[in-house]
Short mmCIF file of C-alpha atoms and ligand atoms in Angstrom, two decimals:
data_model
loop_
_atom_site.label_atom_id
_atom_site.label_comp_id
_atom_site.label_asym_id
_atom_site.label_seq_id
_atom_site.Cartn_x
_atom_site.Cartn_y
_atom_site.Cartn_z
CA MET A 1 -30.03 -12.47 0.78
CA SER A 2 -28.72 -14.51 -2.63
CA VAL A 3 -29.49 -17.67 -2.70
CA LYS A 4 -26.15 -19.88 -3.83
CA ASP A 5 -26.14 -23.28 -4.99
CA ASP A 6 -22.32 -24.17 -4.69
CA ASN A 7 -20.00 -23.80 -2.13
CA THR A 8 -19.20 -20.36 -3.03
CA THR A 9 -17.40 -18.24 -0.76
CA GLU A 10 -15.94 -14.27 -0.82
CA PHE A 11 -12.74 -15.73 0.05
CA ASN A 12 -13.14 -18.40 -2.80
CA ASN A 13 -14.59 -16.15 -5.45
CA PRO A 14 -14.37 -17.98 -8.79
CA ASN A 15 -14.04 -14.39 -10.64
CA LEU A 16 -10.79 -14.13 -8.92
CA LYS A 17 -7.61 -15.45 -9.65
CA VAL A 18 -4.80 -15.79 -6.89
CA LEU A 19 -1.51 -13.72 -7.61
CA ILE A 20 0.09 -13.54 -4.65
CA THR A 21 -0.85 -16.36 -1.76
CA ALA A 22 -1.19 -15.39 2.09
CA GLU A 23 1.89 -17.10 2.39
CA GLN A 24 3.95 -15.38 0.04
CA LEU A 25 2.72 -12.26 1.83
CA ARG A 26 3.76 -13.52 4.65
CA ASN A 27 7.51 -14.36 4.45
CA ARG A 28 8.31 -11.36 1.73
CA ILE A 29 6.99 -8.79 4.69
CA ARG A 30 9.01 -10.45 7.23
CA GLU A 31 11.81 -10.13 5.11
CA ILE A 32 11.03 -6.77 4.30
CA GLY A 33 10.83 -5.53 8.04
CA ALA A 34 14.06 -6.79 8.60
CA GLU A 35 15.53 -5.22 6.08
CA ILE A 36 13.79 -1.81 7.33
CA ALA A 37 15.13 -2.68 11.25
CA ARG A 38 18.52 -2.90 9.97
CA ASP A 39 18.81 0.02 7.72
CA TYR A 40 17.03 1.85 11.20
CA ALA A 41 19.06 0.42 13.31
CA GLY A 42 19.23 2.73 16.51
CA ARG A 43 16.99 5.47 14.92
CA ARG A 44 12.95 6.22 15.86
CA PRO A 45 11.09 6.25 12.60
CA GLU A 46 7.39 7.44 11.82
CA LEU A 47 5.79 4.72 9.44
CA ILE A 48 2.79 6.68 7.84
CA CYS A 49 0.11 4.83 6.49
CA VAL A 50 -1.99 5.39 3.52
CA LEU A 51 -5.82 4.65 3.93
CA LYS A 52 -7.52 2.60 3.05
CA GLY A 53 -5.22 0.18 0.78
CA ALA A 54 -2.29 -0.15 3.16
CA ILE A 55 -4.11 -1.04 6.21
CA VAL A 56 -3.77 -4.36 6.40
CA PHE A 57 -0.03 -4.13 4.91
CA MET A 58 0.75 -1.54 7.63
CA SER A 59 -0.19 -3.83 10.35
CA ASP A 60 1.29 -6.94 9.63
CA LEU A 61 4.72 -4.71 8.39
CA MET A 62 4.89 -3.02 11.60
CA ARG A 63 4.65 -6.42 13.57
CA ALA A 64 7.88 -7.35 11.41
CA ILE A 65 9.89 -4.47 12.23
CA ASP A 66 11.21 -4.65 15.72
CA LEU A 67 12.51 -1.13 16.37
CA ASN A 68 11.29 1.44 19.10
CA LEU A 69 8.55 3.59 16.07
CA SER A 70 5.46 5.15 15.87
CA ILE A 71 2.57 5.49 13.56
CA ASP A 72 0.20 7.93 12.06
CA PHE A 73 -2.24 7.44 8.93
CA ILE A 74 -3.48 9.96 5.89
CA ALA A 75 -6.40 9.55 3.78
CA VAL A 76 -5.92 11.16 -0.32
CA SER A 77 -7.93 11.14 -2.76
CA SER A 78 -6.71 11.17 -6.31
CA TYR A 79 -8.55 12.84 -9.45
CA GLY A 80 -5.26 11.23 -11.38
CA LYS A 81 -6.63 8.17 -12.58
CA GLY A 82 -9.48 9.25 -15.32
CA ALA A 83 -8.66 10.39 -18.99
CA ASN A 84 -8.83 13.75 -18.10
CA SER A 85 -6.00 13.66 -15.65
CA THR A 86 -5.10 16.29 -13.75
CA GLY A 87 -2.94 14.56 -11.13
CA GLU A 88 -4.25 16.49 -8.17
CA VAL A 89 -4.41 14.87 -4.90
CA LYS A 90 -6.27 15.70 -2.10
CA ILE A 91 -5.68 15.14 1.69
CA LEU A 92 -9.03 13.73 3.45
CA LYS A 93 -7.68 12.76 6.48
CA ASP A 94 -4.50 14.33 7.50
CA LEU A 95 -1.73 13.35 10.23
CA ASP A 96 -2.17 13.64 13.68
CA GLY A 97 1.28 14.75 14.33
CA PRO A 98 3.78 17.07 12.95
CA LEU A 99 6.47 16.24 10.85
CA GLU A 100 9.17 18.65 11.59
CA GLY A 101 12.50 16.53 12.12
CA ARG A 102 11.02 13.02 12.14
CA GLU A 103 12.19 10.00 9.56
CA ILE A 104 9.39 8.93 7.62
CA ILE A 105 8.64 5.76 6.27
CA LEU A 106 5.74 6.07 3.54
CA VAL A 107 3.89 2.72 3.75
CA GLU A 108 1.62 2.56 0.50
CA ASP A 109 -0.23 -0.65 -0.81
CA ILE A 110 0.57 0.22 -4.80
CA LEU A 111 3.01 2.08 -6.31
CA ASP A 112 0.93 2.85 -9.61
CA THR A 113 1.24 6.08 -11.84
CA GLY A 114 3.06 7.40 -8.89
CA LEU A 115 1.06 10.39 -8.34
CA THR A 116 -0.04 10.03 -4.97
CA LEU A 117 3.43 9.18 -3.61
CA SER A 118 4.91 12.14 -5.22
CA TYR A 119 2.59 14.68 -4.08
CA LEU A 120 2.92 12.67 -0.26
CA VAL A 121 6.87 12.97 -0.38
CA ASN A 122 6.90 16.99 -1.14
CA ASN A 123 4.21 17.80 0.97
CA PHE A 124 5.69 15.93 3.86
CA ARG A 125 9.07 17.14 3.20
CA ALA A 126 7.45 20.85 3.24
CA ARG A 127 6.53 20.03 6.55
CA GLY A 128 9.80 19.33 7.66
CA ALA A 129 10.73 15.42 8.06
CA SER A 130 14.10 15.07 7.59
CA SER A 131 13.66 11.76 5.94
CA ILE A 132 11.34 10.11 3.65
CA LYS A 133 11.62 6.97 2.36
CA ILE A 134 8.71 4.61 0.75
CA VAL A 135 7.52 0.90 1.33
CA ALA A 136 4.92 -0.12 -1.36
CA LEU A 137 4.07 -3.94 -1.38
CA LEU A 138 3.27 -3.79 -4.75
CA ASN A 139 5.09 -2.18 -7.52
CA LYS A 140 3.32 -1.88 -11.16
CA PRO A 141 6.65 -0.09 -12.82
CA GLU A 142 4.81 0.29 -16.39
CA ARG A 143 2.18 2.48 -15.20
CA ARG A 144 4.65 5.20 -14.02
CA LYS A 145 3.76 8.81 -14.80
CA VAL A 146 6.13 10.65 -12.52
CA GLU A 147 9.11 9.65 -11.17
CA VAL A 148 8.87 7.91 -7.74
CA THR A 149 11.40 5.37 -6.72
CA PRO A 150 10.03 3.01 -3.89
CA ASP A 151 13.23 2.38 -1.41
CA TYR A 152 11.45 -0.95 -0.41
CA VAL A 153 9.08 -3.02 -2.91
CA GLY A 154 7.58 -6.96 -1.89
CA PHE A 155 6.68 -7.30 -5.31
CA GLU A 156 6.89 -5.98 -9.38
CA ILE A 157 3.49 -7.13 -10.63
CA PRO A 158 2.18 -6.35 -14.28
CA ASP A 159 -0.42 -3.94 -15.35
CA GLU A 160 -3.41 -5.79 -14.11
CA PHE A 161 -6.14 -4.49 -11.98
CA VAL A 162 -5.59 -6.35 -8.43
CA VAL A 163 -7.17 -6.41 -5.42
CA GLY A 164 -7.27 -8.18 -1.62
CA TYR A 165 -4.94 -7.64 1.32
CA GLY A 166 -6.47 -3.94 1.73
CA LEU A 167 -6.86 -3.63 -2.29
CA ASP A 168 -10.28 -2.53 -3.24
CA TYR A 169 -12.68 -3.00 -6.24
CA GLY A 170 -15.20 -0.27 -5.40
CA GLU A 171 -14.65 -0.81 -1.85
CA ARG A 172 -15.16 -4.44 -2.00
CA TYR A 173 -12.32 -7.46 -1.15
CA ARG A 174 -10.11 -5.53 0.67
CA ASN A 175 -10.39 -8.40 3.41
CA LEU A 176 -9.17 -11.09 1.12
CA PRO A 177 -6.27 -12.08 2.48
CA TYR A 178 -4.45 -13.09 -0.19
CA ILE A 179 -3.72 -10.75 -3.70
CA GLY A 180 -5.94 -11.71 -6.64
CA VAL A 181 -6.69 -10.61 -10.16
CA VAL A 182 -10.35 -10.04 -10.65
CA ARG A 183 -11.54 -12.02 -13.97
CA GLU A 184 -13.48 -10.34 -16.56
P1 LIG B 1 -1.16 6.22 -7.85
O1 LIG B 1 -1.13 7.66 -7.46
O2 LIG B 1 -1.36 6.16 -9.39
O3 LIG B 1 0.30 5.47 -7.82
O4 LIG B 1 -2.33 5.41 -7.29
C1 LIG B 1 -2.18 4.57 -6.34
C2 LIG B 1 -3.27 4.17 -5.65
O5 LIG B 1 -4.29 3.54 -6.77
C3 LIG B 1 -2.89 3.06 -4.85
O6 LIG B 1 -3.20 3.45 -3.59
C4 LIG B 1 -4.40 2.48 -5.33
O7 LIG B 1 -5.57 2.55 -4.03
C5 LIG B 1 -4.88 2.43 -6.43
N1 LIG B 1 -4.41 1.72 -7.49
C6 LIG B 1 -3.92 1.27 -8.14
N2 LIG B 1 -3.76 0.37 -8.76
C7 LIG B 1 -4.66 -0.37 -8.42
C8 LIG B 1 -4.91 -1.45 -8.47
O8 LIG B 1 -4.60 -3.03 -9.20
N3 LIG B 1 -5.61 -2.40 -7.61
C9 LIG B 1 -6.36 -1.31 -6.28
N4 LIG B 1 -5.98 -0.09 -6.64
C10 LIG B 1 -5.26 0.32 -7.51
MG1 LIG B 2 -6.20 3.47 -2.81
#
């Protein structure tokens, strides 16, 4: 354990700049939830959370959608980040249930290059989902490599690496209650 001579904690770490506050997240997620509830009125969508990053968003979003819905989880790894990007996506943990005839809402933390979501949309379509929509808390449109258009977006952000509210930097910072940028 390190000895610290100030009041610095994980959440008020001076290396982090707040980009979106907890209150802004709360308000926007309430709006998106209401919009989804209106759009899917009388239907029974399945929310699919892309682990691990979308878990915090998912848990708040589902409580803002006043509908009869179900949830499932999938974990993927993508090798599309490096210089020799292949865009290859691998399923690490698969869904529990079948998708045949289901109306899917894919819940993602951030839409960056689009490789992960374009892979998942094609994969879910092949498994017989009857409709697939995407809700992304954050969108970095400048970074797109393949065309993916989210149906619902929380916030458009510039091309900066963000952490918190589920998003990590080397598995750290997922527990921040806000979205921040790590200062170099
Ligand atoms: P895509 O396939 O490039 O769209 O990648 C999306 C995934 O990359 C997200 O689910 C995140 O896990 C990760 N990612 C992209 N940008 C960031 C960021 O700024 N901070 C943390 N993770 C990110
Ligand atoms: Mg991730």
